[in-house]
Coordinates of C-alpha atoms in Angstrom, one line a residue:
Chain A
X1 CA -51.2 -0.9 37.5
X2 CA -53.4 1.5 35.5
X3 CA -50.5 3.9 35.5
X4 CA -48.2 1.3 33.9
X5 CA -50.8 0.4 31.3
X6 CA -51.3 4.1 30.4
X7 CA -47.5 4.6 30.1
X8 CA -47.1 1.5 27.8
X9 CA -50.0 2.7 25.6
X10 CA -48.5 6.2 25.5
X11 CA -45.2 4.8 24.4
X12 CA -46.8 2.6 21.9
X13 CA -48.7 5.6 20.4
X14 CA -45.5 7.7 20.1
X15 CA -43.7 4.8 18.5
X16 CA -46.5 4.5 16.0
X17 CA -46.2 8.2 15.6
X18 CA -42.6 7.9 14.7
X19 CA -43.2 5.3 12.0
X20 CA -45.9 7.5 10.5
X21 CA -43.1 9.3 8.8
X22 CA -41.7 7.6 5.7
X23 CA -38.2 9.0 6.3
X24 CA -38.2 7.3 9.8
X25 CA -39.2 3.9 8.5
X26 CA -36.6 4.2 5.7
X27 CA -34.0 5.2 8.3
X28 CA -34.9 2.2 10.5
X29 CA -34.6 -0.2 7.6
X30 CA -31.3 1.3 6.4
X31 CA -29.8 1.5 9.9
X32 CA -30.9 -2.1 10.6
X33 CA -29.2 -3.5 7.5
X34 CA -26.0 -1.6 8.2
X35 CA -26.0 -2.4 11.9
X36 CA -26.0 -6.2 11.2
X37 CA -23.2 -5.9 8.7
X38 CA -21.2 -3.6 10.9
X39 CA -21.6 -5.8 14.0
X40 CA -20.5 -9.0 12.2
X41 CA -17.7 -7.6 10.2
X42 CA -16.5 -5.4 13.1
X43 CA -16.3 -8.5 15.3
X44 CA -13.4 -9.8 13.2
X45 CA -11.9 -6.4 12.8
X46 CA -11.6 -6.2 16.6
X47 CA -10.4 -9.8 16.9
X48 CA -7.6 -9.2 14.4
X49 CA -6.6 -5.9 16.1
X50 CA -7.1 -4.1 12.8
X51 CA -9.5 -1.4 13.9
X52 CA -7.1 1.3 12.9
X53 CA -7.0 -0.1 9.3
X54 CA -10.8 0.1 9.3
X55 CA -10.7 3.7 10.4
X56 CA -8.2 4.5 7.6
X57 CA -10.4 2.9 5.0
X58 CA -13.3 5.1 5.9
X59 CA -11.1 8.2 5.6
X60 CA -9.8 7.1 2.2
X61 CA -13.4 6.5 1.3
X62 CA -14.1 10.2 2.0
X63 CA -11.7 11.2 -0.8
X64 CA -13.5 8.7 -3.1
X65 CA -16.9 10.1 -2.2
X66 CA -16.0 13.7 -2.8
X67 CA -14.2 12.7 -6.0
X68 CA -17.3 11.0 -7.2
X69 CA -19.3 14.1 -6.6
X70 CA -16.7 16.0 -8.6
X71 CA -17.2 13.8 -11.7
X72 CA -21.0 13.7 -11.2
X73 CA -21.7 10.2 -9.8
X74 CA -23.3 9.2 -6.5
X75 CA -20.8 9.4 -3.6
X76 CA -21.5 5.8 -2.5
X77 CA -19.8 4.5 -5.6
X78 CA -16.7 6.7 -5.2
X79 CA -16.6 5.6 -1.6
X80 CA -16.8 1.9 -2.6
X81 CA -14.2 2.2 -5.3
X82 CA -11.7 3.9 -3.1
X83 CA -12.2 1.8 0.0
X84 CA -12.1 -1.4 -2.0
X85 CA -8.9 -0.4 -3.9
X86 CA -7.3 0.7 -0.6
X87 CA -8.4 -2.5 1.3
X88 CA -7.1 -4.8 -1.4
X89 CA -3.8 -2.8 -1.7
X90 CA -3.3 -3.0 2.1
X91 CA -3.9 -6.7 2.0
X92 CA -1.6 -7.3 -0.9
X93 CA 1.2 -5.3 0.7
X94 CA 0.8 -7.6 3.7
X95 CA 1.4 -7.2 7.4
X96 CA 4.4 -5.0 6.9
X97 CA 2.2 -2.1 5.8
X98 CA -1.3 -2.8 7.0
X99 CA -0.3 -3.1 10.6
X100 CA 1.9 -0.1 10.6
X101 CA 0.1 2.7 12.4
X102 CA 2.4 5.4 11.1
X103 CA 2.1 4.5 7.4
X104 CA -1.7 4.1 7.7
X105 CA -1.9 7.4 9.6
X106 CA 0.0 9.3 6.9
X107 CA -2.1 7.8 4.2
X108 CA -5.4 8.5 5.9
X109 CA -4.4 12.1 6.4
X110 CA -3.4 12.4 2.8
X111 CA -6.8 10.9 1.8
X112 CA -8.7 13.5 3.9
X113 CA -6.5 16.2 2.3
X114 CA -7.5 15.0 -1.2
X115 CA -11.2 14.8 0.0
X116 CA -10.9 18.5 0.9
X117 CA -9.3 19.3 -2.5
X118 CA -12.1 17.7 -4.4
X119 CA -14.7 19.6 -2.3
X120 CA -12.8 22.8 -3.0
X121 CA -13.3 22.3 -6.8
X122 CA -16.9 21.3 -6.5
X123 CA -18.3 24.0 -4.3
X124 CA -22.0 23.2 -4.7
X125 CA -21.1 19.8 -3.2
X126 CA -19.9 21.4 0.0
X127 CA -23.4 21.1 1.6
X128 CA -23.0 17.3 1.3
X129 CA -19.7 17.3 3.1
X130 CA -21.3 17.2 6.5
X131 CA -23.5 14.3 5.3
X132 CA -20.5 12.4 4.2
X133 CA -18.5 13.1 7.3
X134 CA -21.2 12.6 9.9
X135 CA -23.9 10.6 8.0
X136 CA -27.4 11.5 7.0
X137 CA -29.6 8.5 7.6
X138 CA -32.8 10.6 7.6
X139 CA -32.3 11.3 3.9
X140 CA -32.1 7.7 2.9
X141 CA -34.6 6.8 0.2
X142 CA -36.0 3.6 -1.1
X143 CA -33.5 2.9 -3.8
X144 CA -30.7 3.4 -1.2
X145 CA -32.2 0.8 1.0
X146 CA -32.3 -1.7 -1.9
X147 CA -28.6 -0.8 -2.6
X148 CA -27.6 -1.3 1.0
X149 CA -29.5 -4.6 1.2
X150 CA -27.7 -5.9 -1.9
X151 CA -24.3 -4.7 -0.7
X152 CA -25.0 -6.1 2.7
X153 CA -25.9 -9.5 1.4
X154 CA -22.8 -9.6 -0.7
X155 CA -20.6 -8.6 2.3
X156 CA -22.1 -11.2 4.6
X157 CA -22.0 -13.9 1.9
X158 CA -18.3 -13.2 1.4
X159 CA -17.7 -13.1 5.1
X160 CA -19.4 -16.4 5.6
X161 CA -17.4 -18.0 2.8
X162 CA -14.0 -17.2 4.4
X163 CA -15.1 -17.2 8.1
X164 CA -13.5 -20.5 9.1
X165 CA -10.0 -19.9 7.7
X166 CA -10.3 -16.2 8.7
X167 CA -10.7 -17.2 12.4
X168 CA -7.9 -19.7 12.2
X169 CA -5.4 -17.4 10.7
X170 CA -6.5 -14.5 12.9
X171 CA -5.9 -16.5 16.0
X172 CA -2.9 -18.6 15.0
X173 CA -1.2 -17.4 11.8
X174 CA 1.9 -19.7 12.1
X175 CA -0.2 -22.9 12.5
X176 CA -2.7 -21.8 9.8
X177 CA 0.2 -21.3 7.4
X178 CA 1.5 -24.8 8.2
X179 CA -2.0 -26.3 7.6
X180 CA -2.1 -24.7 4.2
X181 CA -4.3 -21.7 4.7
X182 CA -3.5 -19.0 2.2
X183 CA -2.8 -16.2 4.7
X184 CA -2.3 -13.4 2.2
X185 CA -5.4 -14.2 0.3
X186 CA -7.5 -14.4 3.4
X187 CA -6.3 -11.1 4.8
X188 CA -6.8 -9.3 1.5
X189 CA -10.3 -10.8 1.1
X190 CA -11.1 -9.7 4.6
X191 CA -9.9 -6.1 4.1
X192 CA -12.1 -6.0 0.9
X193 CA -15.0 -7.1 3.1
X194 CA -14.2 -4.4 5.6
X195 CA -14.1 -1.9 2.7
X196 CA -17.7 -2.9 1.7
X197 CA -18.9 -2.7 5.3
X198 CA -17.2 0.7 5.9
X199 CA -18.9 2.1 2.7
X200 CA -22.3 0.9 3.9
X201 CA -21.7 2.1 7.5
X202 CA -20.6 5.6 6.2
X203 CA -24.1 6.0 4.7
X204 CA -25.6 5.9 8.2
X205 CA -23.1 7.5 10.6
X206 CA -20.6 9.1 8.2
X207 CA -17.0 8.3 7.5
X208 CA -15.8 9.9 10.8
X209 CA -18.0 7.8 12.9
X210 CA -17.8 4.3 11.4
X211 CA -16.1 3.3 14.7
X212 CA -19.4 3.8 16.5
X213 CA -21.0 0.8 14.7
X214 CA -18.0 -1.2 13.5
X215 CA -15.8 -1.1 16.6
X216 CA -18.0 -0.1 19.6
X217 CA -20.5 -2.9 19.6
X218 CA -18.0 -5.8 18.8
X219 CA -15.5 -4.5 21.4
X220 CA -18.3 -4.3 24.0
X221 CA -19.5 -7.8 23.0
X222 CA -16.0 -9.2 23.5
X223 CA -15.9 -7.8 27.0
X224 CA -19.0 -9.7 28.1
X225 CA -18.6 -13.0 26.3
X226 CA -15.6 -15.0 25.2
X227 CA -17.5 -17.5 22.9
X228 CA -17.3 -17.1 19.2
X229 CA -21.0 -17.4 18.3
X230 CA -22.3 -15.6 21.4
X231 CA -19.8 -12.8 20.6
X232 CA -21.1 -12.5 17.0
X233 CA -24.7 -12.4 18.3
X234 CA -24.0 -9.9 21.0
X235 CA -22.1 -7.6 18.6
X236 CA -25.0 -7.7 16.2
X237 CA -27.6 -7.1 18.9
X238 CA -25.6 -4.2 20.4
X239 CA -25.2 -2.6 16.9
X240 CA -28.9 -3.0 16.1
X241 CA -30.0 -1.7 19.5
X242 CA -27.6 1.3 19.4
X243 CA -28.7 2.4 15.9
X244 CA -32.4 2.0 16.4
X245 CA -32.4 3.5 19.9
X246 CA -30.2 6.3 18.5
X247 CA -32.8 7.0 15.8
X248 CA -35.6 7.0 18.3
X249 CA -33.6 9.3 20.6
X250 CA -32.9 11.7 17.7
X251 CA -36.6 11.7 16.7
X252 CA -37.7 13.0 20.1
X253 CA -34.8 15.2 21.0
X254 CA -34.0 16.6 17.6
X255 CA -30.3 15.9 18.1
X256 CA -28.3 14.6 15.2
X257 CA -28.8 10.8 14.7
X258 CA -25.0 10.1 14.5
X259 CA -24.5 11.9 17.8
X260 CA -27.1 9.7 19.5
X261 CA -25.6 6.5 18.1
X262 CA -22.1 7.6 19.0
X263 CA -23.2 8.3 22.6
X264 CA -25.0 5.0 22.9
X265 CA -22.1 3.1 21.4
X266 CA -19.7 4.7 23.9
X267 CA -22.1 4.1 26.8
X268 CA -22.5 0.4 26.0
X269 CA -18.8 -0.1 25.5
X270 CA -17.9 1.5 28.8
X271 CA -20.7 -0.3 30.6
X272 CA -19.5 -3.7 29.3
X273 CA -15.9 -2.7 30.2
X274 CA -16.9 -1.9 33.7
X275 CA -18.9 -5.1 34.0
X276 CA -16.0 -7.3 32.9
X277 CA -13.6 -5.5 35.2
X278 CA -16.0 -5.9 38.1
X279 CA -16.3 -9.6 37.4
X280 CA -12.5 -9.6 37.1
X281 CA -10.4 -12.4 35.8
X282 CA -12.1 -15.7 36.2
X283 CA -9.3 -17.0 38.4
X284 CA -7.3 -15.6 41.3
X285 CA -3.8 -14.4 40.5
X286 CA -1.4 -16.7 42.2
X287 CA 0.9 -15.1 44.7
X288 CA 4.5 -14.8 43.4
Chain B
X1 CA 10.2 -46.6 8.5
X2 CA 12.2 -43.6 9.6
X3 CA 10.1 -40.5 10.4
X4 CA 12.4 -37.7 9.4
X5 CA 15.2 -38.0 6.8
X6 CA 17.5 -35.2 5.8
X7 CA 19.8 -36.3 3.0
X8 CA 22.5 -33.7 2.2
X9 CA 19.8 -31.1 2.6
X10 CA 20.5 -27.3 2.3
X11 CA 18.0 -24.7 3.5
X12 CA 18.0 -21.1 2.4
X13 CA 16.1 -18.1 3.7
X14 CA 16.3 -15.0 1.6
X15 CA 19.6 -15.9 0.0
X16 CA 21.2 -16.9 3.3
X17 CA 21.9 -20.5 3.8
X18 CA 20.8 -21.5 7.3
X19 CA 21.6 -25.2 7.1
X20 CA 24.1 -26.6 4.5
X21 CA 24.5 -30.2 3.4
X22 CA 22.8 -31.6 6.4
X23 CA 22.1 -35.4 6.8
X24 CA 20.4 -37.2 9.6
X25 CA 17.6 -39.8 10.2
X26 CA 15.1 -39.8 13.1
X27 CA 13.3 -43.1 13.8
X28 CA 9.7 -43.6 14.9
X29 CA 9.0 -43.0 18.6
X30 CA 12.2 -41.1 19.4
X31 CA 12.2 -38.1 21.6
X32 CA 14.7 -35.7 20.1
X33 CA 15.9 -32.6 21.8
X34 CA 16.6 -29.9 19.2
X35 CA 19.3 -27.6 20.5
X36 CA 21.7 -24.9 19.3
X37 CA 22.4 -21.2 19.6
X38 CA 19.9 -18.5 18.6
X39 CA 19.5 -18.3 14.9
X40 CA 21.0 -21.7 14.3
X41 CA 17.9 -22.7 12.3
X42 CA 15.7 -24.6 14.7
X43 CA 12.5 -23.0 13.5
X44 CA 13.7 -23.2 9.9
X45 CA 14.3 -26.9 10.2
X46 CA 10.7 -27.3 11.5
X47 CA 9.4 -25.2 8.6
X48 CA 11.2 -27.5 6.2
X49 CA 9.6 -30.6 7.9
X50 CA 6.1 -28.9 7.6
X51 CA 6.6 -28.4 3.9
X52 CA 6.7 -24.6 4.2
X53 CA 10.3 -24.3 3.0
X54 CA 11.5 -26.7 0.3
X55 CA 15.2 -27.5 0.5
X56 CA 17.4 -25.7 -2.0
X57 CA 19.6 -28.7 -2.3
X58 CA 19.5 -32.4 -1.2
X59 CA 16.4 -34.2 0.0
X60 CA 14.0 -34.0 2.9
X61 CA 11.6 -36.8 3.6
X62 CA 8.8 -37.1 6.2
X63 CA 7.4 -40.6 6.6
X64 CA 9.2 -41.5 3.4
X65 CA 7.6 -38.8 1.4
X66 CA 8.3 -35.2 0.3
X67 CA 7.0 -32.8 3.0
X68 CA 3.7 -31.2 2.1
X69 CA 1.7 -28.4 3.8
X70 CA -1.2 -29.5 6.0
X71 CA 0.1 -33.0 6.6
X72 CA -2.3 -34.3 9.3
X73 CA 0.3 -36.7 10.7
X74 CA 2.3 -33.7 12.1
X75 CA 1.3 -31.8 15.2
X76 CA 2.9 -28.4 15.4
X77 CA 3.4 -26.1 18.3
X78 CA 4.7 -22.8 16.9
X79 CA 7.0 -20.6 18.9
X80 CA 4.9 -18.4 21.1
X81 CA 4.6 -14.9 19.7
X82 CA 3.0 -12.0 21.6
X83 CA -0.7 -12.6 21.9
X84 CA -2.9 -9.6 21.4
X85 CA -3.6 -8.2 24.9
X86 CA -7.3 -7.8 24.0
X87 CA -7.8 -11.3 22.6
X88 CA -11.0 -12.2 24.5
X89 CA -11.5 -15.6 22.8
X90 CA -12.0 -18.5 25.1
X91 CA -9.4 -21.2 25.0
X92 CA -11.8 -23.9 23.7
X93 CA -12.8 -21.8 20.7
X94 CA -9.1 -20.9 20.2
X95 CA -7.9 -24.4 19.7
X96 CA -11.1 -25.5 18.0
X97 CA -10.3 -23.0 15.3
X98 CA -7.4 -25.2 14.2
X99 CA -9.7 -28.2 13.5
X100 CA -10.2 -28.2 9.7
X101 CA -9.5 -24.5 10.0
X102 CA -8.3 -24.5 6.3
X103 CA -11.8 -25.3 5.0
X104 CA -14.0 -22.6 3.6
X105 CA -17.4 -21.6 5.0
X106 CA -18.7 -21.2 8.5
X107 CA -16.8 -22.6 11.5
X108 CA -19.1 -25.3 12.6
X109 CA -17.8 -28.4 14.4
X110 CA -19.4 -31.8 14.1
X111 CA -20.2 -33.8 17.3
X112 CA -17.2 -36.0 16.6
X113 CA -14.9 -33.0 16.3
X114 CA -16.2 -31.5 19.6
X115 CA -15.6 -34.8 21.3
X116 CA -12.0 -34.8 19.9
X117 CA -11.4 -31.3 21.4
X118 CA -12.7 -32.4 24.8
X119 CA -10.7 -35.6 24.8
X120 CA -7.5 -33.8 24.0
X121 CA -8.1 -31.1 26.6
X122 CA -8.6 -33.9 29.1
X123 CA -5.4 -35.7 28.2
X124 CA -3.3 -32.6 29.2
X125 CA -5.6 -31.6 32.0
X126 CA -6.8 -28.4 30.4
X127 CA -10.5 -28.8 30.4
X128 CA -11.3 -26.3 33.0
X129 CA -8.7 -23.9 31.7
X130 CA -10.3 -23.9 28.2
X131 CA -13.3 -21.9 29.5
X132 CA -11.2 -18.8 30.1
X133 CA -10.1 -16.3 27.5
X134 CA -6.5 -16.3 26.4
X135 CA -5.8 -12.8 27.6
X136 CA -6.4 -14.1 31.1
X137 CA -4.1 -17.1 31.0
X138 CA -0.6 -17.3 32.4
X139 CA 2.3 -18.4 30.1
X140 CA 2.1 -21.9 31.6
X141 CA -1.6 -22.3 31.0
X142 CA -1.4 -21.0 27.5
X143 CA 1.4 -23.4 26.8
X144 CA -0.7 -26.3 28.0
X145 CA -3.6 -25.3 25.9
X146 CA -1.4 -25.1 22.8
X147 CA 0.1 -28.5 23.6
X148 CA -3.4 -29.9 23.7
X149 CA -4.0 -28.4 20.3
X150 CA -0.9 -29.8 18.8
X151 CA -2.0 -33.3 19.9
X152 CA -5.5 -33.0 18.3
X153 CA -6.0 -35.3 15.4
X154 CA -3.6 -37.9 16.8
X155 CA -0.4 -36.9 15.1
X156 CA 2.5 -39.3 14.7
X157 CA 5.1 -36.6 14.8
X158 CA 5.1 -33.6 17.1
X159 CA 7.1 -30.5 16.4
X160 CA 7.5 -28.3 19.5
X161 CA 9.2 -25.0 18.9
X162 CA 10.6 -23.6 22.2
X163 CA 7.6 -24.7 24.3
X164 CA 9.5 -23.8 27.5
X165 CA 10.0 -20.1 26.7
X166 CA 8.4 -17.8 29.3
X167 CA 7.7 -20.6 31.7
X168 CA 9.2 -20.7 35.3
X169 CA 11.2 -23.8 36.3
X170 CA 8.3 -25.6 37.8
X171 CA 6.0 -25.1 34.8
X172 CA 8.9 -26.2 32.5
X173 CA 9.1 -29.5 34.3
X174 CA 5.3 -29.9 34.2
X175 CA 5.3 -29.2 30.4
X176 CA 8.1 -31.7 29.7
X177 CA 6.4 -34.3 31.9
X178 CA 3.1 -33.9 30.0
X179 CA 4.8 -34.2 26.6
X180 CA 6.8 -37.2 27.7
X181 CA 3.8 -39.1 29.2
X182 CA 1.4 -38.4 26.3
X183 CA 4.0 -39.1 23.6
X184 CA 5.3 -42.3 25.2
X185 CA 1.7 -43.6 25.5
X186 CA 0.9 -42.9 21.9
X187 CA 4.4 -43.6 20.5
X188 CA 4.6 -40.2 19.0
X189 CA 8.0 -39.1 17.6
X190 CA 8.9 -35.7 19.2
X191 CA 11.2 -32.9 18.0
X192 CA 11.5 -30.6 21.0
X193 CA 13.5 -27.4 20.6
X194 CA 14.9 -25.8 23.7
X195 CA 17.7 -23.7 25.0
X196 CA 18.6 -25.7 28.0
X197 CA 19.7 -29.2 27.7
X198 CA 19.6 -30.1 31.4
X199 CA 15.9 -30.3 32.0
X200 CA 15.5 -32.6 29.0
X201 CA 18.3 -34.9 30.0
X202 CA 16.1 -37.5 31.7
X203 CA 13.6 -37.5 28.8
X204 CA 15.3 -37.3 25.5
X205 CA 16.6 -40.3 23.5
X206 CA 18.9 -38.3 21.3
X207 CA 19.9 -34.7 20.6
X208 CA 19.9 -32.9 17.3
X209 CA 22.4 -30.0 17.8
X210 CA 22.4 -27.2 15.2
X211 CA 25.1 -24.6 14.7
X212 CA 27.4 -23.1 12.1
X213 CA 25.0 -24.3 9.3
X214 CA 25.6 -27.9 10.4
X215 CA 23.6 -30.5 12.3
X216 CA 24.8 -33.3 14.5
X217 CA 22.4 -36.1 15.7
X218 CA 23.4 -38.5 18.4
X219 CA 23.1 -39.4 22.0
X220 CA 24.0 -36.8 24.6
X221 CA 27.4 -38.5 25.2
X222 CA 28.2 -38.5 21.5
X223 CA 27.2 -34.9 20.7
X224 CA 27.6 -32.8 23.8
X225 CA 31.3 -32.8 24.0
X226 CA 34.0 -30.2 23.4
X227 CA 35.2 -31.0 19.9
X228 CA 31.7 -31.4 18.4
X229 CA 30.2 -28.3 20.0
X230 CA 33.3 -26.2 19.3
X231 CA 32.7 -26.8 15.6
X232 CA 29.0 -26.1 15.9
X233 CA 29.4 -22.9 17.8
X234 CA 32.5 -21.8 15.8
X235 CA 34.2 -21.1 19.1
X236 CA 36.3 -22.8 21.7
X237 CA 33.7 -24.7 23.8
X238 CA 34.3 -26.6 27.0
X239 CA 31.7 -29.1 28.3
X240 CA 31.6 -29.4 32.1
X241 CA 29.7 -32.2 33.8
X242 CA 28.8 -31.8 37.4
X243 CA 26.2 -33.5 39.6
X244 CA 24.2 -34.9 36.7
X245 CA 24.2 -31.6 34.9
X246 CA 26.0 -30.5 31.8
X247 CA 27.3 -27.0 31.3
X248 CA 28.4 -25.8 27.9
X249 CA 30.9 -23.1 28.4
X250 CA 32.7 -20.7 26.2
X251 CA 35.6 -18.8 27.8
X252 CA 34.2 -19.5 31.2
X253 CA 30.7 -18.4 30.4
X254 CA 27.7 -20.7 30.2
X255 CA 26.6 -20.5 26.6
X256 CA 23.1 -21.9 27.2
X257 CA 22.6 -19.8 30.2
X258 CA 23.4 -16.6 28.3
X259 CA 20.9 -17.6 25.6
X260 CA 18.4 -18.5 28.2
X261 CA 18.8 -15.2 30.1
X262 CA 18.2 -13.4 26.8
X263 CA 14.9 -15.3 26.4
X264 CA 14.0 -14.6 29.9
X265 CA 13.9 -10.9 29.0
X266 CA 11.2 -11.7 26.5
X267 CA 9.4 -13.7 29.1
X268 CA 9.5 -10.8 31.5
X269 CA 8.2 -8.4 28.9
X270 CA 5.3 -10.7 28.4
X271 CA 4.6 -11.4 32.0
X272 CA 4.7 -7.8 32.7
X273 CA 1.9 -7.1 30.3
X274 CA 0.0 -10.0 31.7
X275 CA 0.2 -8.8 35.3
X276 CA -0.9 -5.3 34.1
X277 CA -4.0 -6.9 32.9
X278 CA -4.9 -8.1 36.3
X279 CA -4.2 -5.1 38.4

């Protein structure tokens, strides 16, 4: 009993320790905002089977971020401009393009290539390349938190506005069309929302690891629950837990934060996958 | 009042005319089997009724009015496309998404709407089923769920696009039986597209046979005979009746059966993926 009390107190003290550093409280706030946005937007990305499009958007964002550095503005705005433009273009071109793996693959490789070119011409920016690719949440300052909060609020408000028809046309496009849902508009608006979320997410875990927050937690949530609201809640809780635990883990081990979050994301996903496989299908397979 | 009227209507898709100068009238409460070879325009005809495809010539009227998108009097069961193998959304949420799914904002359901979902599930015996995710359902179970959905909101006209695809013979019979019972009870007009005529023989009032850009509506005896079908298929067709079954043959081959086998391939592809999921 005494042992337990001592342990809890020790843990509490070390946690207080961690928050004694301003960069840690900033990182917790920023990661918290981004985790909520990523979990919720990512849930629909997974539901629609468009995770690869999300991945492509982040790579295209890399070119935008380095390009922004080249002309002397903050990388976030370049990231936002490029992902938004690409998301809207994908939506406008419709299913024919946005669900074509090869076309998306070629474009994302091209975007990374351009990102490299921009880096090449702006050599002093090269130190920031790692931060863009793999994130640098410990360098987040107060103004960035405010920016993330505003962007996050816009993203979630837009998602809430289209959520009902988005679900309908994700699940049953033919019927949604017959009922008068503007499919093209909804899918374009959604990709624009994904673009916003990707830009925010890249600030925390970097463009290469947006999957860890935008795909890992929602995919894990959909393994353990099949309800809509419970799925959204679970995705958000997973994303929050993974990013905060990841930060804590990084603080005590000195490993990179994004690595810790990536590991936790993978662990949670595979644990949920194993759990749902062990529970198996809810009904016996009838003999042929 | 007639439910569906096509008056010298012509339907085009991408410059190709699918139906040309077609006229027929379907009355309230009729169970119509929609038949014809692949690509004859069965889905296109339904899209015109739904107001998704305005006729390029002539007139189409539904309940005496120009078709418009989102008409609540029409229940629609689209042809089953491949469902994402990872679609882990439970059946109840899946069909609830169609209730006022065109409205903006968050997907909340009122108590009345939730009751409507339950009542419809009950009427096709799918309440238990609806707790499971779609990715774990068999073709027959998914079909039943979608049928429940098409019946939500008490439509007066039901458009069923190939509801028997990927079902085995027993489940096909069950599906037809459920549709017949519910629609007779509620006096719903049904347009039921299918490849095989025989299973529907005891159920349908009239057939609407499409082919060669034409449409012929009438009783089975009026429509399913050699001269009419030869014109619709653009080939020399024989109609053989044996033991209460009707076989539509072209040069000794069963036309419907050939089409049907073709669809069965799709069905197998799908079932294959499904069984993978379980093992």
